[in-house]
């Protein structure tokens, strides 16, 4: 079927949090506060990693890349979501929706594979400590970062054009941004092929990194258990705790959101999950890596000390 057989849809309107009625102002204040804290936290991580030579290591290089990616990731979605909580029925053009989805898929995939690269970094640090600086060279770190972003771009190129080649009949997106399934539901035609593409992309982006991280941590735990001293074991586990915390929350939400059967979907559940991985998880990263990380706290103290003096 050709698009010309249907009424041309040129813009969408987000249903968003309209069911919350008068509580939308409260949500606006809460989400805005979290968003400001997220931007500030990620900015601090990127800045302190760049300024402090003690943090010029692969681990903090990946962390700064993740913070940068998540900053752009939230910029793509959150400001418009906040606007829709104040100004109701704000439309978004078809091109604007496609652009938002393209950046969302690219950066979400990039974040997944950056977390995988961080897991590999922890594996090398614990299992191959004497060869760490040789293996985790600047060249390899750059390739891992470029590979993560490149994978995200490939997934977006495979997915988004196929989605927006569809003719649309509906205009109300049952979400607060142009997520995949809510937009797909507005199509006038059968979307089986697009659903297969989406499930394939989601499975690859979620299950491949989970598998690689799982293998890394099996090897890490095996190496840690061989350490004779209890103190050494605690120190080794501590270096992985922050990364593992973020991984569990990130992939847990993503798996439930994108790999669950459609029969289990509901607007309320999808909104809650989306709020978690769009708003809460990006805040979790700087909080976990700052409050639980002695090196970052020491770097912040040094930076504050220099500014005061």
mmCIF file of C-alpha atoms in Angstrom:
data_model
loop_
_atom_site.group_PDB
_atom_site.id
_atom_site.type_symbol
_atom_site.label_atom_id
_atom_site.label_comp_id
_atom_site.label_asym_id
_atom_site.label_seq_id
_atom_site.Cartn_x
_atom_site.Cartn_y
_atom_site.Cartn_z
ATOM 1 C CA UNK A 1 0.000 0.000 0.000
ATOM 2 C CA UNK A 2 1.153 3.527 -0.679
ATOM 3 C CA UNK A 3 1.016 6.388 1.773
ATOM 4 C CA UNK A 4 -1.203 8.348 -0.651
ATOM 5 C CA UNK A 5 -4.111 5.977 0.078
ATOM 6 C CA UNK A 6 -4.352 7.357 3.624
ATOM 7 C CA UNK A 7 -4.968 10.724 5.199
ATOM 8 C CA UNK A 8 -1.553 12.349 5.516
ATOM 9 C CA UNK A 9 -0.425 12.642 9.138
ATOM 10 C CA UNK A 10 2.057 15.479 9.597
ATOM 11 C CA UNK A 11 2.310 15.660 13.392
ATOM 12 C CA UNK A 12 1.725 13.716 16.590
ATOM 13 C CA UNK A 13 0.484 14.682 20.044
ATOM 14 C CA UNK A 14 1.763 12.941 23.183
ATOM 15 C CA UNK A 15 -0.776 11.576 25.648
ATOM 16 C CA UNK A 16 1.985 11.733 28.247
ATOM 17 C CA UNK A 17 0.860 12.105 31.849
ATOM 18 C CA UNK A 18 -2.542 13.609 31.064
ATOM 19 C CA UNK A 19 -4.248 10.904 33.166
ATOM 20 C CA UNK A 20 -2.550 12.400 36.246
ATOM 21 C CA UNK A 21 -4.617 15.585 35.870
ATOM 22 C CA UNK A 22 -3.805 18.248 38.484
ATOM 23 C CA UNK A 23 -0.779 16.248 39.683
ATOM 24 C CA UNK A 24 1.111 17.118 36.500
ATOM 25 C CA UNK A 25 2.525 20.281 38.118
ATOM 26 C CA UNK A 26 3.900 18.169 40.970
ATOM 27 C CA UNK A 27 5.410 15.756 38.445
ATOM 28 C CA UNK A 28 6.937 18.712 36.608
ATOM 29 C CA UNK A 29 8.683 19.928 39.778
ATOM 30 C CA UNK A 30 9.913 16.417 40.689
ATOM 31 C CA UNK A 31 11.155 15.595 37.175
ATOM 32 C CA UNK A 32 12.776 19.009 36.732
ATOM 33 C CA UNK A 33 14.639 18.614 40.034
ATOM 34 C CA UNK A 34 15.884 15.141 39.065
ATOM 35 C CA UNK A 35 16.869 16.402 35.612
ATOM 36 C CA UNK A 36 18.886 19.324 37.011
ATOM 37 C CA UNK A 37 20.660 16.953 39.412
ATOM 38 C CA UNK A 38 21.366 14.560 36.524
ATOM 39 C CA UNK A 39 22.865 17.295 34.334
ATOM 40 C CA UNK A 40 24.928 18.610 37.242
ATOM 41 C CA UNK A 41 26.157 15.131 38.197
ATOM 42 C CA UNK A 42 27.153 14.184 34.661
ATOM 43 C CA UNK A 43 28.797 17.582 34.113
ATOM 44 C CA UNK A 44 30.848 17.128 37.286
ATOM 45 C CA UNK A 45 31.964 13.643 36.224
ATOM 46 C CA UNK A 46 33.025 14.773 32.737
ATOM 47 C CA UNK A 47 34.780 17.890 34.079
ATOM 48 C CA UNK A 48 36.594 16.230 36.976
ATOM 49 C CA UNK A 49 37.707 13.333 34.771
ATOM 50 C CA UNK A 50 39.162 15.778 32.253
ATOM 51 C CA UNK A 51 40.833 18.034 34.837
ATOM 52 C CA UNK A 52 42.285 15.523 37.317
ATOM 53 C CA UNK A 53 45.248 13.532 35.989
ATOM 54 C CA UNK A 54 44.636 10.810 38.611
ATOM 55 C CA UNK A 55 41.449 9.945 36.735
ATOM 56 C CA UNK A 56 43.110 9.674 33.313
ATOM 57 C CA UNK A 57 42.526 5.928 33.215
ATOM 58 C CA UNK A 58 40.382 3.716 30.936
ATOM 59 C CA UNK A 59 37.747 3.231 33.663
ATOM 60 C CA UNK A 60 37.103 6.959 34.046
ATOM 61 C CA UNK A 61 37.440 7.579 30.316
ATOM 62 C CA UNK A 62 34.526 5.176 29.743
ATOM 63 C CA UNK A 63 32.628 6.744 32.646
ATOM 64 C CA UNK A 64 33.009 10.239 31.169
ATOM 65 C CA UNK A 65 31.868 8.946 27.766
ATOM 66 C CA UNK A 66 28.815 7.342 29.412
ATOM 67 C CA UNK A 67 28.044 10.586 31.264
ATOM 68 C CA UNK A 68 28.331 12.585 28.010
ATOM 69 C CA UNK A 69 26.119 10.130 26.141
ATOM 70 C CA UNK A 70 23.456 10.133 28.840
ATOM 71 C CA UNK A 71 23.467 13.929 28.959
ATOM 72 C CA UNK A 72 22.610 14.101 25.249
ATOM 73 C CA UNK A 73 20.217 11.143 25.673
ATOM 74 C CA UNK A 74 18.184 13.025 28.265
ATOM 75 C CA UNK A 75 18.376 16.307 26.321
ATOM 76 C CA UNK A 76 16.634 14.593 23.411
ATOM 77 C CA UNK A 77 13.626 13.602 25.517
ATOM 78 C CA UNK A 78 13.285 15.285 28.912
ATOM 79 C CA UNK A 79 12.938 19.016 28.003
ATOM 80 C CA UNK A 80 10.014 18.278 25.695
ATOM 81 C CA UNK A 81 8.476 15.969 28.285
ATOM 82 C CA UNK A 82 8.696 18.759 30.875
ATOM 83 C CA UNK A 83 7.106 21.212 28.427
ATOM 84 C CA UNK A 84 4.187 18.847 27.822
ATOM 85 C CA UNK A 85 3.491 18.754 31.567
ATOM 86 C CA UNK A 86 2.902 22.534 31.521
ATOM 87 C CA UNK A 87 1.655 23.205 27.988
ATOM 88 C CA UNK A 88 -0.843 20.525 27.075
ATOM 89 C CA UNK A 89 -1.279 19.002 23.591
ATOM 90 C CA UNK A 90 2.065 20.223 22.247
ATOM 91 C CA UNK A 91 2.424 18.718 18.758
ATOM 92 C CA UNK A 92 5.613 17.258 17.318
ATOM 93 C CA UNK A 93 6.150 17.024 13.574
ATOM 94 C CA UNK A 94 6.683 13.690 11.846
ATOM 95 C CA UNK A 95 10.272 14.709 11.100
ATOM 96 C CA UNK A 96 10.772 15.805 14.706
ATOM 97 C CA UNK A 97 9.433 12.491 15.980
ATOM 98 C CA UNK A 98 11.717 10.542 13.624
ATOM 99 C CA UNK A 99 14.709 12.624 14.747
ATOM 100 C CA UNK A 100 13.906 12.068 18.423
ATOM 101 C CA UNK A 101 13.551 8.316 17.873
ATOM 102 C CA UNK A 102 16.792 8.180 15.864
ATOM 103 C CA UNK A 103 18.793 9.812 18.656
ATOM 104 C CA UNK A 104 17.010 7.731 21.288
ATOM 105 C CA UNK A 105 17.876 4.408 19.578
ATOM 106 C CA UNK A 106 21.442 5.526 18.813
ATOM 107 C CA UNK A 107 22.252 6.754 22.317
ATOM 108 C CA UNK A 108 20.383 3.995 24.188
ATOM 109 C CA UNK A 109 22.360 1.404 22.196
ATOM 110 C CA UNK A 110 25.565 3.368 22.746
ATOM 111 C CA UNK A 111 24.957 3.362 26.512
ATOM 112 C CA UNK A 112 24.399 -0.405 26.520
ATOM 113 C CA UNK A 113 27.686 -1.122 24.775
ATOM 114 C CA UNK A 114 29.607 1.454 26.835
ATOM 115 C CA UNK A 115 28.514 -0.444 29.946
ATOM 116 C CA UNK A 116 29.814 -3.596 28.249
ATOM 117 C CA UNK A 117 33.171 -1.902 27.575
ATOM 118 C CA UNK A 118 33.311 -0.885 31.249
ATOM 119 C CA UNK A 119 32.680 -4.513 32.226
ATOM 120 C CA UNK A 120 35.567 -5.623 30.002
ATOM 121 C CA UNK A 121 37.766 -2.954 31.596
ATOM 122 C CA UNK A 122 36.978 -4.332 35.075
ATOM 123 C CA UNK A 123 37.735 -7.869 33.831
ATOM 124 C CA UNK A 124 41.178 -6.843 32.561
ATOM 125 C CA UNK A 125 41.934 -4.830 35.723
ATOM 126 C CA UNK A 126 41.183 -7.774 38.023
ATOM 127 C CA UNK A 127 42.094 -10.811 35.922
ATOM 128 C CA UNK A 128 45.100 -9.359 34.042
ATOM 129 C CA UNK A 129 46.438 -6.642 36.391
ATOM 130 C CA UNK A 130 50.060 -6.868 35.205
ATOM 131 C CA UNK A 131 49.043 -6.418 31.558
ATOM 132 C CA UNK A 132 46.275 -3.882 32.218
ATOM 133 C CA UNK A 133 48.007 -0.802 30.786
ATOM 134 C CA UNK A 134 49.162 -2.771 27.740
ATOM 135 C CA UNK A 135 45.750 -4.295 26.951
ATOM 136 C CA UNK A 136 43.643 -1.232 27.768
ATOM 137 C CA UNK A 137 45.634 1.113 25.543
ATOM 138 C CA UNK A 138 44.325 4.473 24.382
ATOM 139 C CA UNK A 139 43.777 2.991 20.937
ATOM 140 C CA UNK A 140 41.619 0.111 22.225
ATOM 141 C CA UNK A 141 39.611 2.461 24.453
ATOM 142 C CA UNK A 142 38.948 4.752 21.483
ATOM 143 C CA UNK A 143 37.916 1.789 19.327
ATOM 144 C CA UNK A 144 35.514 0.517 22.006
ATOM 145 C CA UNK A 145 33.880 3.948 22.327
ATOM 146 C CA UNK A 146 33.633 4.394 18.541
ATOM 147 C CA UNK A 147 32.324 0.839 18.202
ATOM 148 C CA UNK A 148 29.586 1.522 20.758
ATOM 149 C CA UNK A 149 28.463 4.678 18.975
ATOM 150 C CA UNK A 150 28.774 3.032 15.553
ATOM 151 C CA UNK A 151 26.604 0.113 16.689
ATOM 152 C CA UNK A 152 23.988 2.593 17.888
ATOM 153 C CA UNK A 153 23.991 4.385 14.532
ATOM 154 C CA UNK A 154 23.608 1.086 12.647
ATOM 155 C CA UNK A 155 20.666 0.024 14.832
ATOM 156 C CA UNK A 156 18.974 3.414 14.317
ATOM 157 C CA UNK A 157 19.516 3.314 10.534
ATOM 158 C CA UNK A 158 18.017 -0.191 10.405
ATOM 159 C CA UNK A 159 15.059 0.688 12.562
ATOM 160 C CA UNK A 160 13.889 4.292 12.222
ATOM 161 C CA UNK A 161 13.589 4.647 8.407
ATOM 162 C CA UNK A 162 11.597 1.391 8.289
ATOM 163 C CA UNK A 163 9.294 2.750 10.980
ATOM 164 C CA UNK A 164 8.620 6.095 9.315
ATOM 165 C CA UNK A 165 8.100 4.525 5.912
ATOM 166 C CA UNK A 166 4.785 3.317 7.348
ATOM 167 C CA UNK A 167 1.585 5.303 6.729
ATOM 168 C CA UNK A 168 0.017 6.601 9.941
ATOM 169 C CA UNK A 169 -3.676 7.065 10.717
ATOM 170 C CA UNK A 170 -3.576 7.957 14.415
ATOM 171 C CA UNK A 171 -2.043 11.121 15.834
ATOM 172 C CA UNK A 172 -2.058 10.547 19.617
ATOM 173 C CA UNK A 173 1.063 8.783 20.920
ATOM 174 C CA UNK A 174 0.302 6.988 24.203
ATOM 175 C CA UNK A 175 3.623 8.036 25.695
ATOM 176 C CA UNK A 176 5.690 11.126 26.554
ATOM 177 C CA UNK A 177 8.195 10.686 23.706
ATOM 178 C CA UNK A 178 8.470 8.952 20.341
ATOM 179 C CA UNK A 179 9.147 5.463 21.607
ATOM 180 C CA UNK A 180 9.003 2.558 19.193
ATOM 181 C CA UNK A 181 5.855 0.604 20.065
ATOM 182 C CA UNK A 182 3.570 3.600 20.814
ATOM 183 C CA UNK A 183 4.396 5.121 17.405
ATOM 184 C CA UNK A 184 4.100 1.777 15.618
ATOM 185 C CA UNK A 185 0.565 1.346 17.000
ATOM 186 C CA UNK A 186 -0.545 4.423 15.010
ATOM 187 C CA UNK A 187 0.159 2.785 11.654
ATOM 188 C CA UNK A 188 -2.697 2.028 9.260
ATOM 189 C CA UNK A 189 -1.116 -1.182 7.927
ATOM 190 C CA UNK A 190 0.182 -4.488 9.224
ATOM 191 C CA UNK A 191 3.412 -3.913 11.182
ATOM 192 C CA UNK A 192 4.579 -7.521 11.533
ATOM 193 C CA UNK A 193 7.834 -6.877 9.647
ATOM 194 C CA UNK A 194 8.557 -3.784 11.759
ATOM 195 C CA UNK A 195 7.813 -5.717 14.944
ATOM 196 C CA UNK A 196 10.281 -8.419 13.884
ATOM 197 C CA UNK A 197 12.920 -5.764 13.143
ATOM 198 C CA UNK A 198 12.252 -4.090 16.491
ATOM 199 C CA UNK A 199 12.435 -7.343 18.439
ATOM 200 C CA UNK A 200 15.631 -8.312 16.622
ATOM 201 C CA UNK A 201 17.252 -4.936 17.331
ATOM 202 C CA UNK A 202 16.096 -4.951 20.981
ATOM 203 C CA UNK A 203 17.301 -8.522 21.523
ATOM 204 C CA UNK A 204 20.709 -7.742 20.041
ATOM 205 C CA UNK A 205 21.131 -4.477 21.973
ATOM 206 C CA UNK A 206 20.084 -6.007 25.308
ATOM 207 C CA UNK A 207 21.045 -9.684 25.238
ATOM 208 C CA UNK A 208 24.489 -9.419 23.584
ATOM 209 C CA UNK A 209 25.816 -6.878 26.143
ATOM 210 C CA UNK A 210 24.218 -8.833 29.016
ATOM 211 C CA UNK A 211 25.905 -12.008 27.776
ATOM 212 C CA UNK A 212 29.311 -10.317 27.461
ATOM 213 C CA UNK A 213 29.009 -8.655 30.878
ATOM 214 C CA UNK A 214 27.923 -11.957 32.431
ATOM 215 C CA UNK A 215 30.996 -13.722 31.004
ATOM 216 C CA UNK A 216 33.217 -10.896 32.290
ATOM 217 C CA UNK A 217 31.806 -11.180 35.797
ATOM 218 C CA UNK A 218 32.028 -14.976 35.883
ATOM 219 C CA UNK A 219 35.745 -14.622 35.144
ATOM 220 C CA UNK A 220 36.055 -11.725 37.610
ATOM 221 C CA UNK A 221 34.394 -13.648 40.465
ATOM 222 C CA UNK A 222 36.540 -16.695 39.668
ATOM 223 C CA UNK A 223 39.692 -14.571 39.952
ATOM 224 C CA UNK A 224 38.539 -12.807 43.123
ATOM 225 C CA UNK A 225 37.857 -16.105 44.889
ATOM 226 C CA UNK A 226 41.474 -17.097 44.240
ATOM 227 C CA UNK A 227 42.705 -14.067 46.196
ATOM 228 C CA UNK A 228 44.013 -15.294 49.561
ATOM 229 C CA UNK A 229 43.364 -12.215 51.726
ATOM 230 C CA UNK A 230 39.835 -11.173 52.683
ATOM 231 C CA UNK A 231 40.866 -7.535 52.386
ATOM 232 C CA UNK A 232 42.019 -8.113 48.815
ATOM 233 C CA UNK A 233 38.717 -9.769 47.930
ATOM 234 C CA UNK A 234 36.741 -6.863 49.406
ATOM 235 C CA UNK A 235 38.807 -4.327 47.466
ATOM 236 C CA UNK A 236 38.348 -6.255 44.209
ATOM 237 C CA UNK A 237 34.585 -6.550 44.723
ATOM 238 C CA UNK A 238 34.393 -2.831 45.581
ATOM 239 C CA UNK A 239 35.877 -1.868 42.203
ATOM 240 C CA UNK A 240 32.985 -3.693 40.481
ATOM 241 C CA UNK A 241 30.108 -2.761 42.799
ATOM 242 C CA UNK A 242 29.239 0.588 41.183
ATOM 243 C CA UNK A 243 29.294 -0.793 37.642
ATOM 244 C CA UNK A 244 27.263 -3.861 38.615
ATOM 245 C CA UNK A 245 24.615 -1.729 40.347
ATOM 246 C CA UNK A 246 24.101 0.427 37.245
ATOM 247 C CA UNK A 247 24.095 -2.641 34.961
ATOM 248 C CA UNK A 248 21.372 -4.419 36.961
ATOM 249 C CA UNK A 249 19.043 -1.385 36.984
ATOM 250 C CA UNK A 250 19.753 -0.425 33.354
ATOM 251 C CA UNK A 251 19.309 -3.850 31.764
ATOM 252 C CA UNK A 252 16.546 -4.873 34.139
ATOM 253 C CA UNK A 253 14.340 -1.978 33.021
ATOM 254 C CA UNK A 254 15.324 -2.321 29.345
ATOM 255 C CA UNK A 255 14.584 -6.063 29.313
ATOM 256 C CA UNK A 256 11.146 -5.609 30.855
ATOM 257 C CA UNK A 257 10.302 -2.689 28.564
ATOM 258 C CA UNK A 258 11.417 -4.112 25.214
ATOM 259 C CA UNK A 259 11.495 -7.902 25.501
ATOM 260 C CA UNK A 260 8.209 -8.565 27.293
ATOM 261 C CA UNK A 261 5.213 -9.922 25.285
ATOM 262 C CA UNK A 262 2.892 -7.268 23.864
ATOM 263 C CA UNK A 263 -0.008 -8.872 25.740
ATOM 264 C CA UNK A 264 1.576 -7.715 29.003
ATOM 265 C CA UNK A 265 1.866 -4.091 27.881
ATOM 266 C CA UNK A 266 -0.180 -1.293 29.406
ATOM 267 C CA UNK A 267 0.129 2.473 29.132
ATOM 268 C CA UNK A 268 0.659 2.919 32.883
ATOM 269 C CA UNK A 269 3.363 0.219 33.155
ATOM 270 C CA UNK A 270 5.159 1.513 30.056
ATOM 271 C CA UNK A 271 5.176 5.071 31.423
ATOM 272 C CA UNK A 272 6.577 3.897 34.758
ATOM 273 C CA UNK A 273 9.332 1.862 33.084
ATOM 274 C CA UNK A 274 10.182 4.720 30.743
ATOM 275 C CA UNK A 275 10.427 7.188 33.625
ATOM 276 C CA UNK A 276 12.871 4.771 35.277
ATOM 277 C CA UNK A 277 15.275 4.383 32.349
ATOM 278 C CA UNK A 278 14.878 7.902 30.914
ATOM 279 C CA UNK A 279 14.997 9.907 34.161
ATOM 280 C CA UNK A 280 16.057 7.755 37.132
ATOM 281 C CA UNK A 281 18.875 5.668 35.610
ATOM 282 C CA UNK A 282 20.823 8.662 34.185
ATOM 283 C CA UNK A 283 20.771 10.150 37.720
ATOM 284 C CA UNK A 284 21.809 6.823 39.241
ATOM 285 C CA UNK A 285 25.078 6.722 37.294
ATOM 286 C CA UNK A 286 26.689 9.935 38.661
ATOM 287 C CA UNK A 287 25.294 9.289 42.147
ATOM 288 C CA UNK A 288 26.626 5.711 42.319
ATOM 289 C CA UNK A 289 29.982 6.500 40.753
ATOM 290 C CA UNK A 290 30.482 9.638 42.853
ATOM 291 C CA UNK A 291 29.207 8.643 46.295
ATOM 292 C CA UNK A 292 30.565 5.079 46.208
ATOM 293 C CA UNK A 293 33.888 5.910 44.558
ATOM 294 C CA UNK A 294 36.783 7.103 46.710
ATOM 295 C CA UNK A 295 38.893 8.224 43.735
ATOM 296 C CA UNK A 296 36.147 10.507 42.426
ATOM 297 C CA UNK A 297 35.513 11.956 45.896
ATOM 298 C CA UNK A 298 39.249 12.565 46.354
ATOM 299 C CA UNK A 299 39.406 14.261 42.936
ATOM 300 C CA UNK A 300 36.466 16.496 43.896
ATOM 301 C CA UNK A 301 38.198 17.420 47.155
ATOM 302 C CA UNK A 302 41.373 18.314 45.266
ATOM 303 C CA UNK A 303 39.411 20.431 42.795
ATOM 304 C CA UNK A 304 37.519 22.244 45.577
ATOM 305 C CA UNK A 305 40.792 22.756 47.475
ATOM 306 C CA UNK A 306 42.454 24.343 44.435
ATOM 307 C CA UNK A 307 39.490 26.663 43.888
ATOM 308 C CA UNK A 308 39.444 27.752 47.530
ATOM 309 C CA UNK A 309 43.176 28.404 47.611
#
